[in-house]
């Protein structure tokens, strides 16, 4: 009978490898969320209903990633012996994938808005709302690059990029909410008000992701 060699270094490396696999899964999930955001933009501003119809399928993939990553994080925490640094990553990932999942949900909501608003003529505010969407998408992309590079500075900078989205939201809300003498029905205005709210929340979640990257690197919460 052969002796069993106990390799403590191997055992210690197991959680680290599991965390690295999780990181790859989080980034894959992030890529799907980026794609869903682009499709929602295309649906709303290019009036592309084919793009809108693609969103529910993508959202199911995003939700599967979310459930799996959350389950994997819990499993590693309870069944293995992760280091303090790995525990920090796992804690951040569990919150971070929730932010990604919510961005995906808002993208799906934007696609629904695109379908409902399709029969109506384009509103004068659409170009500015499209710019707001581009800013929010750039924030998401920056947050995912910061995560891939574990770049604390980039992660923290995202909250300053959020100012442009917040300012656009405030300005557009004033225009839409206080518009007078609206010809015809007001549904398009209500839908656009919902759309800018979705975009503002998506930017907030991208900001959260950046802050979670900084936490992974430093252990300090903003």
CSV table of C-alpha atoms in Angstrom, one decimal:
chain,number,residue,atom,x,y,z
A,1,UNK,CA,0.0,0.0,0.0
A,2,UNK,CA,1.4,3.4,-1.0
A,3,UNK,CA,1.8,6.1,1.5
A,4,UNK,CA,-0.4,9.2,1.0
A,5,UNK,CA,1.7,12.3,0.7
A,6,UNK,CA,0.1,15.2,2.4
A,7,UNK,CA,0.9,18.4,0.4
A,8,UNK,CA,-0.2,21.4,2.5
A,9,UNK,CA,0.9,23.8,-0.2
A,10,UNK,CA,-1.4,22.1,-2.7
A,11,UNK,CA,-4.3,22.4,-0.2
A,12,UNK,CA,-3.6,26.0,0.4
A,13,UNK,CA,-3.5,26.7,-3.3
A,14,UNK,CA,-6.9,25.2,-3.9
A,15,UNK,CA,-9.0,28.2,-2.7
A,16,UNK,CA,-6.7,30.6,-4.6
A,17,UNK,CA,-7.3,28.7,-7.8
A,18,UNK,CA,-11.1,28.6,-7.1
A,19,UNK,CA,-11.1,32.4,-6.6
A,20,UNK,CA,-9.2,32.9,-9.9
A,21,UNK,CA,-11.8,30.8,-11.7
A,22,UNK,CA,-14.5,32.8,-10.1
A,23,UNK,CA,-12.9,36.0,-11.3
A,24,UNK,CA,-13.0,34.7,-14.9
A,25,UNK,CA,-16.7,33.8,-14.5
A,26,UNK,CA,-17.4,37.3,-13.1
A,27,UNK,CA,-15.7,38.9,-16.1
A,28,UNK,CA,-17.7,36.6,-18.5
A,29,UNK,CA,-20.8,37.7,-16.8
A,30,UNK,CA,-19.7,41.3,-17.2
A,31,UNK,CA,-19.2,40.8,-20.9
A,32,UNK,CA,-22.8,39.5,-21.2
A,33,UNK,CA,-24.1,42.5,-19.3
A,34,UNK,CA,-22.1,44.9,-21.5
A,35,UNK,CA,-23.7,43.2,-24.5
A,36,UNK,CA,-27.2,43.5,-23.1
A,37,UNK,CA,-26.6,47.2,-22.4
A,38,UNK,CA,-25.4,47.8,-26.0
A,39,UNK,CA,-28.5,45.9,-27.4
A,40,UNK,CA,-30.8,48.0,-25.2
A,41,UNK,CA,-29.2,51.1,-26.5
A,42,UNK,CA,-29.6,49.9,-30.1
A,43,UNK,CA,-33.3,49.0,-29.4
A,44,UNK,CA,-34.2,52.3,-27.9
A,45,UNK,CA,-32.2,54.8,-30.1
A,46,UNK,CA,-31.9,52.9,-33.4
A,47,UNK,CA,-35.5,51.6,-33.0
A,48,UNK,CA,-34.1,48.0,-33.5
A,49,UNK,CA,-36.8,45.7,-32.3
A,50,UNK,CA,-34.7,42.6,-33.2
A,51,UNK,CA,-32.1,43.8,-30.6
A,52,UNK,CA,-34.9,44.2,-28.1
A,53,UNK,CA,-36.1,40.7,-28.6
A,54,UNK,CA,-32.6,39.4,-27.9
A,55,UNK,CA,-32.5,40.8,-24.4
A,56,UNK,CA,-34.6,38.1,-22.5
A,57,UNK,CA,-32.3,35.3,-23.8
A,58,UNK,CA,-29.2,37.2,-22.6
A,59,UNK,CA,-30.8,38.0,-19.3
A,60,UNK,CA,-31.4,34.3,-18.6
A,61,UNK,CA,-27.7,33.7,-19.2
A,62,UNK,CA,-26.8,36.6,-16.9
A,63,UNK,CA,-29.1,35.2,-14.2
A,64,UNK,CA,-27.5,31.8,-14.4
A,65,UNK,CA,-24.0,33.3,-14.0
A,66,UNK,CA,-25.3,35.2,-11.0
A,67,UNK,CA,-26.7,32.2,-9.2
A,68,UNK,CA,-23.7,30.0,-10.0
A,69,UNK,CA,-21.1,32.6,-8.8
A,70,UNK,CA,-23.0,33.3,-5.6
A,71,UNK,CA,-23.2,29.6,-4.9
A,72,UNK,CA,-19.5,29.1,-5.7
A,73,UNK,CA,-18.5,32.0,-3.4
A,74,UNK,CA,-20.6,30.5,-0.5
A,75,UNK,CA,-19.1,27.0,-1.2
A,76,UNK,CA,-15.5,28.3,-1.1
A,77,UNK,CA,-16.1,30.3,2.1
A,78,UNK,CA,-17.6,27.4,4.0
A,79,UNK,CA,-15.9,24.3,2.6
A,80,UNK,CA,-12.3,25.5,2.0
A,81,UNK,CA,-9.9,27.7,3.9
A,82,UNK,CA,-9.4,30.9,1.9
A,83,UNK,CA,-6.9,33.5,3.0
A,84,UNK,CA,-8.0,36.9,4.2
A,85,UNK,CA,-7.3,38.4,0.7
A,86,UNK,CA,-9.3,35.6,-1.0
A,87,UNK,CA,-12.2,36.2,1.5
A,88,UNK,CA,-12.1,39.9,0.6
A,89,UNK,CA,-12.4,38.9,-3.1
A,90,UNK,CA,-15.3,36.5,-2.4
A,91,UNK,CA,-17.2,39.0,-0.4
A,92,UNK,CA,-16.7,41.7,-3.1
A,93,UNK,CA,-17.7,39.2,-5.9
A,94,UNK,CA,-21.0,38.3,-4.1
A,95,UNK,CA,-22.0,42.0,-4.0
A,96,UNK,CA,-20.4,42.8,-7.4
A,97,UNK,CA,-22.4,40.2,-9.3
A,98,UNK,CA,-25.6,41.6,-7.8
A,99,UNK,CA,-24.7,45.0,-9.3
A,100,UNK,CA,-24.1,43.3,-12.7
A,101,UNK,CA,-27.4,41.4,-12.5
A,102,UNK,CA,-29.3,44.6,-11.8
A,103,UNK,CA,-27.7,46.4,-14.8
A,104,UNK,CA,-28.8,43.4,-16.9
A,105,UNK,CA,-32.3,43.8,-15.5
A,106,UNK,CA,-32.4,47.5,-16.3
A,107,UNK,CA,-31.2,46.7,-19.9
A,108,UNK,CA,-34.1,44.3,-20.2
A,109,UNK,CA,-36.4,47.1,-19.0
A,110,UNK,CA,-35.0,49.5,-21.5
A,111,UNK,CA,-35.8,47.0,-24.3
A,112,UNK,CA,-39.4,46.8,-23.1
A,113,UNK,CA,-39.6,50.6,-23.2
A,114,UNK,CA,-38.1,50.5,-26.7
A,115,UNK,CA,-40.9,48.2,-27.8
A,116,UNK,CA,-43.6,50.3,-26.2
A,117,UNK,CA,-42.3,53.6,-27.5
A,118,UNK,CA,-41.7,52.3,-31.1
A,119,UNK,CA,-45.0,53.4,-32.6
A,120,UNK,CA,-44.5,57.0,-31.4
A,121,UNK,CA,-42.5,59.7,-33.2
A,122,UNK,CA,-39.0,60.4,-31.9
A,123,UNK,CA,-38.9,62.9,-29.0
A,124,UNK,CA,-36.6,65.9,-29.0
A,125,UNK,CA,-34.7,64.6,-25.9
A,126,UNK,CA,-33.6,61.3,-27.5
A,127,UNK,CA,-30.1,62.5,-28.6
A,128,UNK,CA,-29.4,63.7,-25.0
A,129,UNK,CA,-30.7,60.5,-23.5
A,130,UNK,CA,-28.6,58.5,-26.0
A,131,UNK,CA,-25.5,60.5,-24.8
A,132,UNK,CA,-26.5,59.7,-21.2
A,133,UNK,CA,-26.6,56.0,-22.2
A,134,UNK,CA,-23.1,56.2,-23.8
A,135,UNK,CA,-21.7,57.7,-20.6
A,136,UNK,CA,-23.3,54.9,-18.5
A,137,UNK,CA,-22.0,52.2,-20.8
A,138,UNK,CA,-18.5,53.7,-20.6
A,139,UNK,CA,-18.7,53.6,-16.8
A,140,UNK,CA,-19.6,49.9,-17.0
A,141,UNK,CA,-16.7,49.2,-19.4
A,142,UNK,CA,-14.3,51.1,-17.2
A,143,UNK,CA,-15.4,49.3,-14.0
A,144,UNK,CA,-14.9,45.9,-15.7
A,145,UNK,CA,-11.4,46.8,-16.9
A,146,UNK,CA,-10.6,48.0,-13.4
A,147,UNK,CA,-11.7,44.6,-12.1
A,148,UNK,CA,-9.7,42.7,-14.7
A,149,UNK,CA,-6.6,44.7,-13.8
A,150,UNK,CA,-7.4,45.1,-10.1
A,151,UNK,CA,-6.8,48.8,-10.7
A,152,UNK,CA,-7.8,50.6,-7.5
A,153,UNK,CA,-7.4,54.1,-9.0
A,154,UNK,CA,-9.6,53.4,-12.0
A,155,UNK,CA,-12.2,51.8,-9.7
A,156,UNK,CA,-12.4,54.9,-7.5
A,157,UNK,CA,-12.5,57.3,-10.5
A,158,UNK,CA,-15.7,55.9,-11.7
A,159,UNK,CA,-17.8,57.8,-9.1
A,160,UNK,CA,-16.6,61.0,-10.7
A,161,UNK,CA,-17.8,59.9,-14.1
A,162,UNK,CA,-21.2,59.4,-12.5
A,163,UNK,CA,-21.6,63.1,-12.2
A,164,UNK,CA,-22.2,63.5,-15.9
A,165,UNK,CA,-25.0,60.9,-15.8
A,166,UNK,CA,-26.6,62.4,-12.7
A,167,UNK,CA,-26.5,65.9,-14.2
A,168,UNK,CA,-28.1,64.6,-17.4
A,169,UNK,CA,-30.8,62.8,-15.4
A,170,UNK,CA,-31.6,66.0,-13.5
A,171,UNK,CA,-31.8,68.1,-16.6
A,172,UNK,CA,-33.8,65.6,-18.6
A,173,UNK,CA,-36.2,65.0,-15.8
A,174,UNK,CA,-37.0,68.7,-15.5
A,175,UNK,CA,-37.7,68.8,-19.3
A,176,UNK,CA,-39.9,65.7,-19.3
A,177,UNK,CA,-41.7,66.1,-16.0
A,178,UNK,CA,-42.6,69.7,-16.5
A,179,UNK,CA,-43.4,69.7,-20.2
A,180,UNK,CA,-46.5,71.7,-20.9
A,181,UNK,CA,-49.1,71.6,-23.6
A,182,UNK,CA,-48.2,68.0,-24.6
A,183,UNK,CA,-50.0,67.1,-27.9
A,184,UNK,CA,-51.7,63.7,-27.8
A,185,UNK,CA,-51.2,61.1,-25.1
A,186,UNK,CA,-48.4,61.3,-22.5
A,187,UNK,CA,-47.2,57.7,-22.7
A,188,UNK,CA,-44.0,58.5,-24.6
A,189,UNK,CA,-43.0,61.0,-22.0
A,190,UNK,CA,-43.7,58.6,-19.2
A,191,UNK,CA,-41.6,55.9,-21.0
A,192,UNK,CA,-38.7,58.3,-21.5
A,193,UNK,CA,-38.8,59.3,-17.8
A,194,UNK,CA,-38.6,55.6,-16.9
A,195,UNK,CA,-35.7,55.2,-19.4
A,196,UNK,CA,-33.6,57.9,-17.9
A,197,UNK,CA,-34.2,56.5,-14.4
A,198,UNK,CA,-33.0,53.1,-15.6
A,199,UNK,CA,-29.8,54.7,-17.0
A,200,UNK,CA,-29.2,56.6,-13.8
A,201,UNK,CA,-29.5,53.4,-11.8
A,202,UNK,CA,-27.2,51.5,-14.2
A,203,UNK,CA,-24.6,54.2,-13.7
A,204,UNK,CA,-24.9,53.9,-10.0
A,205,UNK,CA,-24.4,50.1,-10.1
A,206,UNK,CA,-21.3,50.6,-12.3
A,207,UNK,CA,-20.0,53.0,-9.6
A,208,UNK,CA,-20.6,50.3,-7.0
A,209,UNK,CA,-18.5,47.9,-9.0
A,210,UNK,CA,-15.6,50.3,-9.1
A,211,UNK,CA,-15.8,50.8,-5.4
A,212,UNK,CA,-15.8,47.0,-4.8
A,213,UNK,CA,-12.6,46.8,-7.0
A,214,UNK,CA,-11.0,49.3,-4.7
A,215,UNK,CA,-12.1,47.2,-1.7
A,216,UNK,CA,-10.6,44.1,-3.1
A,217,UNK,CA,-7.2,45.8,-3.5
A,218,UNK,CA,-7.1,47.8,-0.3
A,219,UNK,CA,-9.6,46.2,2.1
A,220,UNK,CA,-11.0,49.7,2.7
A,221,UNK,CA,-14.6,50.6,1.9
A,222,UNK,CA,-15.3,54.0,0.4
